[in-house]
XYZ file of C-alpha atoms in Angstrom:
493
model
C 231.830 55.025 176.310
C 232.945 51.250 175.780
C 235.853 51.103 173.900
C 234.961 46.992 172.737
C 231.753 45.493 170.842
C 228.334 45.658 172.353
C 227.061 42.014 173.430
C 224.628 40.693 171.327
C 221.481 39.556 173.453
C 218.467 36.901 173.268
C 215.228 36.511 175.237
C 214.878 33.194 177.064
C 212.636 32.731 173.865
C 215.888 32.709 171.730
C 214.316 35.734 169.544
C 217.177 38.920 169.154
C 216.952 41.751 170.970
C 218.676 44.947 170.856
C 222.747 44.536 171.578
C 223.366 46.063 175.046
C 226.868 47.387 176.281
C 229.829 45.327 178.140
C 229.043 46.855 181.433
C 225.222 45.942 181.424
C 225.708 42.385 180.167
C 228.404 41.825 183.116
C 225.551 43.111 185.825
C 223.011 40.527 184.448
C 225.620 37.612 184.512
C 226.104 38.577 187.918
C 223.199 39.190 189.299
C 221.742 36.015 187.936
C 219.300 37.643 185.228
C 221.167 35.958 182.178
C 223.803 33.542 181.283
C 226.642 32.983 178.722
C 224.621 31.715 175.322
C 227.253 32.109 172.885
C 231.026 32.732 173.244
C 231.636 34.267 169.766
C 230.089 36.401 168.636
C 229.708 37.123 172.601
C 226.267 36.387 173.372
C 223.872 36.313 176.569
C 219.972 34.813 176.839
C 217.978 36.050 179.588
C 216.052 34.167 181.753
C 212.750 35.727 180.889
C 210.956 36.900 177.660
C 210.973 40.443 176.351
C 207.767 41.892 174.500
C 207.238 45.111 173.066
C 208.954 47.423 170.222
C 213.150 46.368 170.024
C 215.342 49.311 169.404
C 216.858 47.653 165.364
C 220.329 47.720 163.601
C 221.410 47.360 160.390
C 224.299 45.122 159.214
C 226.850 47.044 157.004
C 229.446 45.018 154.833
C 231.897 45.882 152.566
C 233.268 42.827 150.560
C 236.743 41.918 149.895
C 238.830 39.050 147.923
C 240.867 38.294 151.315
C 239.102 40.454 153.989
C 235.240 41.399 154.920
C 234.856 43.648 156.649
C 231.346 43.723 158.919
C 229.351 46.554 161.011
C 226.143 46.671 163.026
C 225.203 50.236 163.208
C 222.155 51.660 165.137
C 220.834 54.926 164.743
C 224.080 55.832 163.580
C 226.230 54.487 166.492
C 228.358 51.462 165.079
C 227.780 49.208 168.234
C 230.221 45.976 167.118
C 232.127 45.394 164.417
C 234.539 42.465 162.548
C 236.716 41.830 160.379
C 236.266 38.513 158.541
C 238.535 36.522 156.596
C 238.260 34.393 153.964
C 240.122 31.521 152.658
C 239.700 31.160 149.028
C 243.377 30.963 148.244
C 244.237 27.580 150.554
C 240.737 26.120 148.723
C 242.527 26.732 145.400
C 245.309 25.672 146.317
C 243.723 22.062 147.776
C 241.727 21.756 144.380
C 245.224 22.233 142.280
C 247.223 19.506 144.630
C 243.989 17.275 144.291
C 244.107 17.398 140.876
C 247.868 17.094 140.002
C 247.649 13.710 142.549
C 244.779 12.651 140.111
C 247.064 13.478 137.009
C 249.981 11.713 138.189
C 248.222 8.506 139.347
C 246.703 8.634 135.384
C 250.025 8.870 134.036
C 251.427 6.336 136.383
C 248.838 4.201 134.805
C 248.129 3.216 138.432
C 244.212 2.032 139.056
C 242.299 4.699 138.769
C 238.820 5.921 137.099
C 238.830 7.488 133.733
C 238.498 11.260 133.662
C 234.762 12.480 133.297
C 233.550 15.089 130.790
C 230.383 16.343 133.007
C 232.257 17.925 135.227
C 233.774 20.888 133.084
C 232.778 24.328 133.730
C 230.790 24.473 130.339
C 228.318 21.960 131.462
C 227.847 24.023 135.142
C 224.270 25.605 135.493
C 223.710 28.986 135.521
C 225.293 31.212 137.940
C 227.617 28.882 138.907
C 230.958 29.594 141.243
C 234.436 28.046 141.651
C 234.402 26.910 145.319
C 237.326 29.417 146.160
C 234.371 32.198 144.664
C 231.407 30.673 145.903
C 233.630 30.292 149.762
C 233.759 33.765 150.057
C 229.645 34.680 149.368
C 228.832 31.944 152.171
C 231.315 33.146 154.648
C 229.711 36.285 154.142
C 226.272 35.184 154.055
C 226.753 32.952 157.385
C 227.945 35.262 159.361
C 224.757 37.494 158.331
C 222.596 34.852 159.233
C 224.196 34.815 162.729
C 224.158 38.638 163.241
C 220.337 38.094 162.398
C 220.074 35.594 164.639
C 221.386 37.118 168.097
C 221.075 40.841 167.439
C 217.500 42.565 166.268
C 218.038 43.786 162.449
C 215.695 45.505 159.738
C 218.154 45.704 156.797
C 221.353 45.100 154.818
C 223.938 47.190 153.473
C 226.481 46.546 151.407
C 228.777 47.720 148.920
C 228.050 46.287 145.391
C 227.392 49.282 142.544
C 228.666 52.937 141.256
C 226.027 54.821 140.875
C 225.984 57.628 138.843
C 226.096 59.971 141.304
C 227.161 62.996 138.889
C 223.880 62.329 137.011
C 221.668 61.974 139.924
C 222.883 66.214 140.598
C 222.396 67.639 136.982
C 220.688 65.372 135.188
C 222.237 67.543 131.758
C 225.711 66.076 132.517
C 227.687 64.680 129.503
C 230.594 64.577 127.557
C 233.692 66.043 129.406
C 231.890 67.021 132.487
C 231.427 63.667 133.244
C 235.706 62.963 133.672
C 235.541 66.719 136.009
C 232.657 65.634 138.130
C 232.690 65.320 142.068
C 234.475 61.701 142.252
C 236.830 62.591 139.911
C 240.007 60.226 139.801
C 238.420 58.573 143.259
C 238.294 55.297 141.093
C 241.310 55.536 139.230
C 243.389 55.677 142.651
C 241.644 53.624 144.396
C 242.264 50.644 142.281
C 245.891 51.844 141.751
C 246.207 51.444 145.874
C 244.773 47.900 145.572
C 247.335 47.234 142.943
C 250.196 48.622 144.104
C 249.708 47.782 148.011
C 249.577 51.391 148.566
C 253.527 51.336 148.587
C 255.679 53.713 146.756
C 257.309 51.510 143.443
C 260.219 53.185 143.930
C 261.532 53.085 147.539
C 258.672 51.013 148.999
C 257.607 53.435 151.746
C 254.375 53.262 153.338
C 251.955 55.508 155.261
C 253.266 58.282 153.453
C 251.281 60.605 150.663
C 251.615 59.070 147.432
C 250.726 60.218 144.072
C 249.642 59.665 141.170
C 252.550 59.015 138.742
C 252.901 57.962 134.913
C 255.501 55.294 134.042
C 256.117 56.773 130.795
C 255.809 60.674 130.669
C 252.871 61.857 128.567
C 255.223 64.674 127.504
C 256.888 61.805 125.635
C 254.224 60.457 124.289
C 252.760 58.358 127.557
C 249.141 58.278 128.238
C 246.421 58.349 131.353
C 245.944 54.420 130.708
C 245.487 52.600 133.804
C 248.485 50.164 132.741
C 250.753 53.414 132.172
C 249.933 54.627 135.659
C 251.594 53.586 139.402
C 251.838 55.108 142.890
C 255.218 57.191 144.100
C 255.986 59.022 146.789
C 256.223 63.080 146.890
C 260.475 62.867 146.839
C 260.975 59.766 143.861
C 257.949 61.749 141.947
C 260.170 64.771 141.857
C 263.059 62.837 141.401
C 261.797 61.258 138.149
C 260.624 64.443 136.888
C 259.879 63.448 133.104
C 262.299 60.753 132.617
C 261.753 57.948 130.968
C 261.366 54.918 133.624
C 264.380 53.301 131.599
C 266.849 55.892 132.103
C 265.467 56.676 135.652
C 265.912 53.406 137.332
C 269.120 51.958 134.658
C 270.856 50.840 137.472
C 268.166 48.428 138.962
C 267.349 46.268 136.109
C 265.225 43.692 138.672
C 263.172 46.767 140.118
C 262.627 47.919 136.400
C 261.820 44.713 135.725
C 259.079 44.610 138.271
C 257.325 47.451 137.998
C 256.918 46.975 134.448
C 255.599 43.139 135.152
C 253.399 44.624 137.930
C 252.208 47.498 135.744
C 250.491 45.044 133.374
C 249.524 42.535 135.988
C 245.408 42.458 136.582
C 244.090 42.562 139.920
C 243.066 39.273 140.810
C 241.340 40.330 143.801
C 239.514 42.937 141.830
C 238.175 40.172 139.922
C 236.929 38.355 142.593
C 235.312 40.713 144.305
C 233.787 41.971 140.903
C 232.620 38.033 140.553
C 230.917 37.586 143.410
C 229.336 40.829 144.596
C 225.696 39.711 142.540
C 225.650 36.191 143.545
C 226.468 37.785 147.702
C 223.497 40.010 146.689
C 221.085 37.331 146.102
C 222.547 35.416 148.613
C 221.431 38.138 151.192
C 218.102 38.489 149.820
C 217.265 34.866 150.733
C 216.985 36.605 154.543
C 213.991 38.276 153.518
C 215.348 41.501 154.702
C 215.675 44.509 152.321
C 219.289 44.736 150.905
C 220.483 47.934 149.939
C 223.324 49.075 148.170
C 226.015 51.518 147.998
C 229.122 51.651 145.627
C 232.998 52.540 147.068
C 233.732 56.024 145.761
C 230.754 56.739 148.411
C 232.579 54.811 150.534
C 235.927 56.536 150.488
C 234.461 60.425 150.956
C 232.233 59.259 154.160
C 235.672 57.767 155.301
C 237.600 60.940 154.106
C 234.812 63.014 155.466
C 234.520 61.719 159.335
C 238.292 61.378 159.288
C 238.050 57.734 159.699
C 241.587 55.325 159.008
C 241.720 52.875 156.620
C 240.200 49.679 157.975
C 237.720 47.042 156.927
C 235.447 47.495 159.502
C 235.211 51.032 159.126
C 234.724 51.152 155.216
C 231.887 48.570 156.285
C 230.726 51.405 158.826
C 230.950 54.219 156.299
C 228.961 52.554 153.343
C 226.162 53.969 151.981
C 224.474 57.658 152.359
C 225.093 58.709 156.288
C 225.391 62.397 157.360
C 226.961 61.228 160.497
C 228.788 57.992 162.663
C 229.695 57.473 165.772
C 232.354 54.605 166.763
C 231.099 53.005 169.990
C 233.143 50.363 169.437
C 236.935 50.640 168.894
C 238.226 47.081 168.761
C 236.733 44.535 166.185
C 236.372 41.032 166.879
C 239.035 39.050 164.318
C 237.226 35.888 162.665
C 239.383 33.751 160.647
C 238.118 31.070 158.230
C 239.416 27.759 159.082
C 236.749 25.312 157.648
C 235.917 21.816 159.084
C 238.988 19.688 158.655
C 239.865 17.550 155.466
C 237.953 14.387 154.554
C 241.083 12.863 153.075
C 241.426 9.394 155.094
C 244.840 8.604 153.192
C 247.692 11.148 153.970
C 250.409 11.540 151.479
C 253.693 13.285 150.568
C 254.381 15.669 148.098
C 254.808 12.820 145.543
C 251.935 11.471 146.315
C 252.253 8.520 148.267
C 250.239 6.837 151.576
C 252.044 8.040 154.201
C 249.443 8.055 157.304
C 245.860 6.726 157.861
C 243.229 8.854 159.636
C 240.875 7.788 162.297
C 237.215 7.549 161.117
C 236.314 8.332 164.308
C 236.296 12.464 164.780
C 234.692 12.718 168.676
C 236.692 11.584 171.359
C 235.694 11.977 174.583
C 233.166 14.434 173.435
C 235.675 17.171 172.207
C 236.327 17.801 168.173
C 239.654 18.695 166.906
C 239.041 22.589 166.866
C 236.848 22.897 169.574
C 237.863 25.737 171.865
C 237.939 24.696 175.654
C 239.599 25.745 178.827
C 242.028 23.381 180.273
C 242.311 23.721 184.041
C 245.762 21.742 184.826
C 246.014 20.788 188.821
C 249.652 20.045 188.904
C 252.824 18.984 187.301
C 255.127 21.389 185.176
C 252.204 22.938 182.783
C 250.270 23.698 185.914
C 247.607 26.398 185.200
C 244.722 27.994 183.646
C 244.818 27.829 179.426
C 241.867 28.803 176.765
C 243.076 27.399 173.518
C 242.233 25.328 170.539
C 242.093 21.711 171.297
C 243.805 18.897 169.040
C 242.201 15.667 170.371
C 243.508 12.179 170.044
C 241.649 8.762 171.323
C 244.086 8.110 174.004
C 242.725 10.767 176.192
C 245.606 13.183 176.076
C 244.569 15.920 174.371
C 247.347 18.867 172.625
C 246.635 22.356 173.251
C 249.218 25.232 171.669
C 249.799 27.444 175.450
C 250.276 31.016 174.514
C 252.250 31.549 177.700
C 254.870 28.807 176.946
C 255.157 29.162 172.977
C 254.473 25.485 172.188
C 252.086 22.758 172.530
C 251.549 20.939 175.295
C 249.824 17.636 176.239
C 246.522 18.051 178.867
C 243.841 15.270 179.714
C 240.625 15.376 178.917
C 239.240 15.082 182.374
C 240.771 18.979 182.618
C 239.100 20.342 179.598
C 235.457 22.030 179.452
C 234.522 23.135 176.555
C 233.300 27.418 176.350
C 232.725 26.894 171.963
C 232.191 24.315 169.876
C 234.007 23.997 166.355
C 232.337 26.175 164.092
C 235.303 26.264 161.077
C 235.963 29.834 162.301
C 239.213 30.872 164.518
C 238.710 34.313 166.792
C 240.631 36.982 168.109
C 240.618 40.600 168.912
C 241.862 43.226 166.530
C 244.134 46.098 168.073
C 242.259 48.831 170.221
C 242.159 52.115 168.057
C 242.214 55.447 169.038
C 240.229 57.631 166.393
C 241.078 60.837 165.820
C 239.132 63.034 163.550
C 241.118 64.933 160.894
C 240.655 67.730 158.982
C 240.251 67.520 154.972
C 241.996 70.016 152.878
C 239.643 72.653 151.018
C 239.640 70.952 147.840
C 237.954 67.840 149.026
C 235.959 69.774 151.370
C 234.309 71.583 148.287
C 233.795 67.961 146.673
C 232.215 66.074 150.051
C 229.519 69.263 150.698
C 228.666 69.792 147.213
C 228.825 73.580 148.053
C 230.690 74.648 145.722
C 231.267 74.433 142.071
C 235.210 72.266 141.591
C 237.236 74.257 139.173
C 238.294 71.559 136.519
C 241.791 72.896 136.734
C 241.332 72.096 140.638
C 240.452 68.547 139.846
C 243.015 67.358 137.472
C 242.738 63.109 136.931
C 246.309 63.129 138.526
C 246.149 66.418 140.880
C 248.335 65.199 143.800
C 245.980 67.738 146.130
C 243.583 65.442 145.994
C 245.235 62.160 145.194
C 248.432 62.220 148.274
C 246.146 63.047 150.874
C 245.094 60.533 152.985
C 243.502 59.993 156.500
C 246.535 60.829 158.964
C 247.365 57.120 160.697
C 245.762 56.686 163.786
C 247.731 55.907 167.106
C 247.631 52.425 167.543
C 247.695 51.183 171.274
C 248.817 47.859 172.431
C 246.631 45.159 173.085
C 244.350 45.234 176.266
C 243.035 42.592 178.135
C 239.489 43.713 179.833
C 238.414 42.662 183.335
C 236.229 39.674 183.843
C 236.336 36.194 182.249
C 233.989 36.412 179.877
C 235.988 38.954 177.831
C 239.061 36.681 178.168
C 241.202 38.203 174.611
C 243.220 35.613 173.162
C 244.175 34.830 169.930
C 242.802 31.719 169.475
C 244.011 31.539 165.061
């Protein structure tokens, strides 16, 4: 079975057809029966049109703040996958420099406009997004659009809601039964992981089992609040015992300090995510394909269940009600948000002042800064075969960063063709994964089937049965370059 993403295909008619393995794409190119239509997302038209039923998919996605993760699944076999990620941060970041340039010019009392009062965020319609928010739903919802239009696909899937899932199974729950249901505590720890960066606050470790652990004891007086609670490791858990954090970690005032700090620090992620999952919702229903839902405690046990690892692509895999998945595809295709280039003609320093003019002029030579293109170089010291990004300039002598040398280096346009066109994305190839099922431990067995009935005792909030086990960490192998051209991998970010 192919250990990379299926190719997506088109009829010579440009309508999608059903993605069709590595293997089968590479006999058509051969034999003459299609050509190269898209580099990324890989993509191949045939020279002849296809009627008759086409075998469907259905895009899975599972939202982040920094990361989105994507997954076309047929029939239960997730045939290509990607992780995509977003740039929301650097946009901030651009509107807060923009607009202490602004500020300074005003005080400067240099020549500039007055500042408007229709451009506040209580005069914005409806609905309305920062542009670091509303970035993220149209990364999202572009990439859709693309999957829609290469591949054949009948629906949308992606995780938005909690449904309550303990109400759907005995429709008489209430009161207490409610905090002892099946997801018990699934919540709680995931959103401590998020916070916490699923590191013990005490020694820092990763990939280990970490529980559950209250900052200040509740058997002096702390409590199961969310800002009371943080993640620690089997050995500083016992450690601590019932200590108070004060006495426990006296001699590190600056960790104290942090952990504290951190402890009451909101999730800004969290929020994101939480502000833009119904405006990516409508945004996806503008395809005119049914968009379903699914919420992340779901999520986690289909994860849990298959014995899945903790990545993007596979929460986007596992979302939603599935009884079973298998992973045709092992190695995601990376897509990094790079955006078009800034309009800013003036160039300044960190004070603010002209520095260097831009060229209006963007196309020289028929290449765009960005473009991707493979430079063939006849002769001289840099003499070879490169696929790179392309920084062009109107001399003719083009910069490309060479992999093999570590640097940049200086190529003429003559040598360059260009294999993709800037599209404000960067691409790469995410590290080939070996997936090994594991086993879950009887306690969350009895909570995945539904079998049997959890003893309450069983599922304690802060039981460290359920809470410290997590999917054993896959072997990761090195990077792999597959045969032929067209499957080139090279980080191209």
């Amino acid at each position: 079975m192919s250990k990379t993403n299926y190719v997506l295909v088109v009829d010579t008619n440009k309508h999608p057809l059903s993605p069709c393995k590595p293997g089968v794409a590479r006999s058509l190119l051969k034999a003459g029966k299609a050509a190269v239509f898209r580099r990324y997302p890989f993509t191949i038209i045939l020279k002849k049109e296809v009627e008759g039923d086409i075998l469907k998919s259905q895009i899975k996605i599972d939202p982040g703040s920094k990361t989105t993760g994507l997954a076309l699944v047929q029939n239960g076999v997730v045939i290509w996958a990607a992780e995509l990620q977003h740039r929301g941060q650097l946009i901030k970041q651009s509107l807060d420099n923009r607009r202490s340039l602004r500020r300074n010019r005003r005080n400067r009392k240099t020549r500039y406009r007055q500042p408007r009062f229709l451009n506040r965020v209580k005069s914005k319609p409806k609905g309305w997004l920062a542009p670091s928010l509303m970035h993220r739903v149209e990364n999202v919802s572009t990439w859709v659009n693309k999957l829609i239009k290469f591949s054949a696909v009948d629906s949308v899937m992606m995780e938005l809601v909690r449904f309550d899932t303990q109400k759907m199974t005995n429709p008489d729950v209430s009161g207490v039964q409610y905090q002892q249901g099946e997801l018990t505590g699934y919540e709680v720890r995931e959103y401590l992981l998020e916070k916490f960066d699923r590191t013990c606050v005490y020694c820092q470790a990763k990939n280990v089992p970490l529980e559950v652990e209250h900052i200040q004891p509740k058997s002096k007086g702390g409590s199961n609040r969310i800002s009371n609670l943080t993640l620690a490791c089997r050995p500083c858990n016992q450690s601590k015992g019932n200590q108070d954090i004060q006495d426990f970690l006296s001699g590190k005032p600056s960790l104290l300090k942090r952990i504290l700090n951190q402890a009451k620090q909101p999730l800004k992620d969290a929020a994101a995510v939480n502000s833009t999952r119904w405006k990516l919702k409508e945004s996806l229903e503008l395809t005119g394909l049914p968009v379903f839902t699914g919420n992340g405690a779901l999520t986690k046990y289909n994860r849990c269940r298959l014995g899945l690892p903790k990545t993007h692509w596979l929460d986007a895999a596992s979302v939603g009600e599935i009884d079973n998945l298998v992973i045709a595809t092992h190695q995601p295709l990376l897509i990094k948000s790079f955006g078009f280039g800034s309009r800013q003609m003036c160039r300044t320093d960190k004070y603010g002042f002209p520095t260097r003019h831009c060229s209006r002029q963007k196309v020289h030579f028929g290449f765009t800064t960005g473009d991707i293109v493979k430079a063939d170089i006849p002769k001289g010291k840099y003499a070879g075969k490169y696929t790179a990004r392309v920084t062009v300039r109107s001399t003719g002598s083009f910069a490309i960063k060479s992999l093999t040398h570590g640097k940049q280096i200086d190529v003429n346009h003559k040598y360059c063709k260009a294999i993709h066109k800037l599209d404000g994305y960067g691409y790469g190839f995410g590290e080939l994964i070996n997936i090994n099922p594991t086993k879950l431990n009887p306690v969350e067995t009895q909570i995945v089937k539904g079998r049997i009935a959890a003893n309450p005792t069983q599922l304690n909030l802060f039981d460290s049965s359920i809470f410290a086990v997590e999917s054993s960490e896959s072997k990761i192998h090195k990077k792999q370059k597959v045969k032929g051209d067209d499957y080139e991998q090279l980080s191209l970010f």
